Coordinates of C-alpha atoms and ligand atoms in Angstrom, one line a residue:
X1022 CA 11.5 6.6 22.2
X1023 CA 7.9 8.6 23.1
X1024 CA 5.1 7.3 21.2
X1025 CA 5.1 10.9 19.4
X1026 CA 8.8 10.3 18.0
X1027 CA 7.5 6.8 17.0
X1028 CA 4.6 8.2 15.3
X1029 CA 7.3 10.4 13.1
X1030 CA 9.4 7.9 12.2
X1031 CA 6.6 5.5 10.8
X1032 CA 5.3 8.4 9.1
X1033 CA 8.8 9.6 7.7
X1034 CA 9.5 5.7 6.7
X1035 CA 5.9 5.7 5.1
X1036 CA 7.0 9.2 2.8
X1037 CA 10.6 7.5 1.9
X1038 CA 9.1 4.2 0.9
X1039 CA 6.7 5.6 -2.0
X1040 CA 9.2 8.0 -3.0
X1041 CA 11.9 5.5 -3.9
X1042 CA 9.0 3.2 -5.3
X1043 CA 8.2 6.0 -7.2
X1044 CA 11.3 6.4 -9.1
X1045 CA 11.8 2.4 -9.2
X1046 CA 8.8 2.0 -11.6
X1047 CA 9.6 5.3 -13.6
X1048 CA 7.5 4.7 -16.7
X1049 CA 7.2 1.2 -16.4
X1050 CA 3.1 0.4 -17.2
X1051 CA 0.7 -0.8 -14.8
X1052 CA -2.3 0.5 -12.1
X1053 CA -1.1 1.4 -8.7
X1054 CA -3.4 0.3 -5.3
X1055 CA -3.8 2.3 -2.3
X1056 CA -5.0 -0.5 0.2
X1057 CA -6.4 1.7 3.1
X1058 CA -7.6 5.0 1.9
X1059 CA -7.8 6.2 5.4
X1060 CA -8.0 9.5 6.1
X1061 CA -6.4 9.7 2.5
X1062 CA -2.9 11.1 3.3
X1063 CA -1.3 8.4 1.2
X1064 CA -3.3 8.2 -1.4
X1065 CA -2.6 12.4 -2.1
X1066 CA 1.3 11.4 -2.1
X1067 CA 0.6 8.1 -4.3
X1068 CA -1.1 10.6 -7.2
X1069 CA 1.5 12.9 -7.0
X1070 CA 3.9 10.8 -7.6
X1071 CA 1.8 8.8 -10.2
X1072 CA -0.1 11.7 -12.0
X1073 CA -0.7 10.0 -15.1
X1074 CA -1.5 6.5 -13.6
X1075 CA -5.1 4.7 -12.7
X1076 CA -5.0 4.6 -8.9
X1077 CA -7.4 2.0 -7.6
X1078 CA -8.6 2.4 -3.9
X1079 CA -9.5 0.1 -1.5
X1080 CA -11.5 0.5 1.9
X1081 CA -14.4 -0.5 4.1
X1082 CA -15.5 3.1 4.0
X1083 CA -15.0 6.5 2.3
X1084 CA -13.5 8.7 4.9
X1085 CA -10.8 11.3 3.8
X1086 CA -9.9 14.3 4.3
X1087 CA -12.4 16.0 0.9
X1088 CA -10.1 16.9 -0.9
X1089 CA -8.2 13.8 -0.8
X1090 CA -11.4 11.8 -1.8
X1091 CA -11.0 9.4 -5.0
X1092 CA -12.9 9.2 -8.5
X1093 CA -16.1 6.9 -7.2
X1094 CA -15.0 4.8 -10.0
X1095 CA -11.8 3.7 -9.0
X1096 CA -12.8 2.8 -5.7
X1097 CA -13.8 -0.3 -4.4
X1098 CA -15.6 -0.1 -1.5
X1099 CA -15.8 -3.4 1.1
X1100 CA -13.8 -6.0 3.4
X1101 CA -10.5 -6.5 1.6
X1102 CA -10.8 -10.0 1.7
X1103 CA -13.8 -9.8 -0.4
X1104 CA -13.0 -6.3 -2.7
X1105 CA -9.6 -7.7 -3.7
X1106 CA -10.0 -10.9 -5.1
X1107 CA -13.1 -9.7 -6.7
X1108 CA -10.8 -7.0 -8.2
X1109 CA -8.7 -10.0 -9.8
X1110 CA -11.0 -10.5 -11.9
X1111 CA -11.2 -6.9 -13.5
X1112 CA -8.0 -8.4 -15.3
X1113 CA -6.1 -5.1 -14.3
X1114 CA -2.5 -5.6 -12.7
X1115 CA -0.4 -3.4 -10.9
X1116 CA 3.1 -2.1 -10.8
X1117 CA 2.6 -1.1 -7.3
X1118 CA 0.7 -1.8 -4.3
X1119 CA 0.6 0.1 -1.3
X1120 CA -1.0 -1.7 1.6
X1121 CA -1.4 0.6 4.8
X1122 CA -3.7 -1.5 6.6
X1123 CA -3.3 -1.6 10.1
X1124 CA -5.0 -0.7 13.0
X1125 CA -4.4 -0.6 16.8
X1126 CA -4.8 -3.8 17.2
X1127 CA -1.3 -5.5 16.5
X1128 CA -2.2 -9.0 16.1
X1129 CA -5.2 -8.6 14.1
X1130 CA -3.2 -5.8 11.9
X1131 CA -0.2 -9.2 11.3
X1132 CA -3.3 -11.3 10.8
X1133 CA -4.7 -9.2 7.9
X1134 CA -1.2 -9.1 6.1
X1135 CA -0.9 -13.0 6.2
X1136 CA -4.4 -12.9 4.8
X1137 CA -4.1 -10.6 2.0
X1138 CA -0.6 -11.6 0.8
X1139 CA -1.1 -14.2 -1.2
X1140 CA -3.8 -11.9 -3.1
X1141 CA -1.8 -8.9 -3.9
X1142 CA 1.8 -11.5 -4.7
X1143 CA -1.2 -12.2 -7.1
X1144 CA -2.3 -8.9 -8.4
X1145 CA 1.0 -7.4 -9.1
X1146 CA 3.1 -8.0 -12.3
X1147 CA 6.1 -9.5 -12.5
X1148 CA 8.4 -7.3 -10.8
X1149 CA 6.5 -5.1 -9.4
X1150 CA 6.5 -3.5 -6.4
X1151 CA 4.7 -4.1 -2.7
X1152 CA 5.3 -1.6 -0.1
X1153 CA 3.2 -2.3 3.1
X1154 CA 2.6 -1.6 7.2
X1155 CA 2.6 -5.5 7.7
X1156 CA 4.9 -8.2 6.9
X1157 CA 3.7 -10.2 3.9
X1158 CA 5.7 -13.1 3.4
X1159 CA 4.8 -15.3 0.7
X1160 CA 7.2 -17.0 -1.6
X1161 CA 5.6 -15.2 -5.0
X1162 CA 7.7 -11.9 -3.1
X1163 CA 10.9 -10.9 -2.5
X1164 CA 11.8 -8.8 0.2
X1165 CA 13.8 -5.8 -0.7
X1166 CA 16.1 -3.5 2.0
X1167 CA 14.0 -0.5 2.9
X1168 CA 15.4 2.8 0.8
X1169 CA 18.3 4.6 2.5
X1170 CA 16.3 6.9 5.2
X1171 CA 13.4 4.9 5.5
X1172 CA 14.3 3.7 9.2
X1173 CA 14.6 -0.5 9.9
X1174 CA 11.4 -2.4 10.0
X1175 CA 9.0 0.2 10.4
X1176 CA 7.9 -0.7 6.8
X1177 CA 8.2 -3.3 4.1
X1178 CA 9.6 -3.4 0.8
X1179 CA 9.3 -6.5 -1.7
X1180 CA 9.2 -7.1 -5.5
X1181 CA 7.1 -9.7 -7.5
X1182 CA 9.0 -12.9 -8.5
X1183 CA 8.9 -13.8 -12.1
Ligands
SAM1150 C1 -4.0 2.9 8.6 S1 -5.5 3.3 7.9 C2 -5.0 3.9 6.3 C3 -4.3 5.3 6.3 C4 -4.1 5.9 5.0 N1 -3.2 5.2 4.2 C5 -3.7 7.4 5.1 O1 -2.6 7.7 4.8 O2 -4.5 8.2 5.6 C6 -6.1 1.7 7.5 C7 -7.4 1.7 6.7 O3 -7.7 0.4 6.3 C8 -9.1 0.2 6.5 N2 -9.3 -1.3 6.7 C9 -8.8 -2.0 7.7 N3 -9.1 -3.3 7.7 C10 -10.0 -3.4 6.6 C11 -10.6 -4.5 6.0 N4 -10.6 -5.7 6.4 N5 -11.4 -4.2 4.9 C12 -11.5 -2.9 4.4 N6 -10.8 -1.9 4.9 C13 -10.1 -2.1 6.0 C14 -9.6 1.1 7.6 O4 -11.0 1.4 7.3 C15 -8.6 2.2 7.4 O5 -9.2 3.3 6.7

């Protein structure tokens, strides 16, 4: 597979993953967090698909595309190790998370995820909904099968125990 047809699938994966989380949650209540704002191509899809919801956004920086460039006040700008437990304390919880945190560098992209698991098992209610680049395997989530189209192991899917 060329790196460009690669680039598609992940991308394609990426788009099916939030659309079936988006009808999973349907009106249930709770925030929703972009974990990598990027260049903001996620975050554009999340508040379509959640028009009505608080989106908080997490990054080291504000880089995005302008007009895909969040509310100051719902971002929280910083090291996610720092910004997200910080953000526990704010009390809010979330019917989704969507983690897109990885860079080029493989390892250190599987080391974040093992870091920050255990922190967003934390900030999600019970049963809701984790969709991330990395593997986060902690026993406060279940992993769920990706949605039909969304390509094997290119993404993950899990829901909050409890
Ligand atoms: C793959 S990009 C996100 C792409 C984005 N979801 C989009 O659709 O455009 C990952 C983002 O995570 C951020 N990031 C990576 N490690 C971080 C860390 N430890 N703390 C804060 N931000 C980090 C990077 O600055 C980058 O913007």
């Amino acid at each position: 597979m060329s790196r460009l047809d690669a680039f598609i699938r992940r991308m394609k994966a990426q788009r099916d993953c939030l659309n079936a989380v988006g009808r999973l949650v349907g009106d249930r209540p709770g925030a929703v967090l972009e974990v990598g704002l990027g260049n903001g191509r996620t975050y554009d899809h999340l508040r379509s698909l959640f028009p009505a919801r608080e989106i908080f956004v997490f990054d080291r920086e504000v880089a995005a595309h302008p007009d895909c460039i969040p509310p100051a006040a719902m971002v929280r700008l910083g090291d996610f190790r720092e910004t997200l437990p910080k953000f526990a304390t704010e009390a809010k919880r979330a019917i989704l998370i969507h983690a897109d945190i990885g860079s080029g560098n493989k390892e250190a992209s599987l080391a974040l995820g093992r870091d920050l698991a255990p922190t967003l098992a934390a900030l999600l209610l019970p049963g809701g909904y984790l969709a991330a680049d990395q593997p986060m395997e902690v026993p406060a989530l279940e992993r769920l099968p990706l949605p039909d189209g969304a390509g094997d192991g290119r993404y993950h899917f899990y829901r909050a125990r409890g």
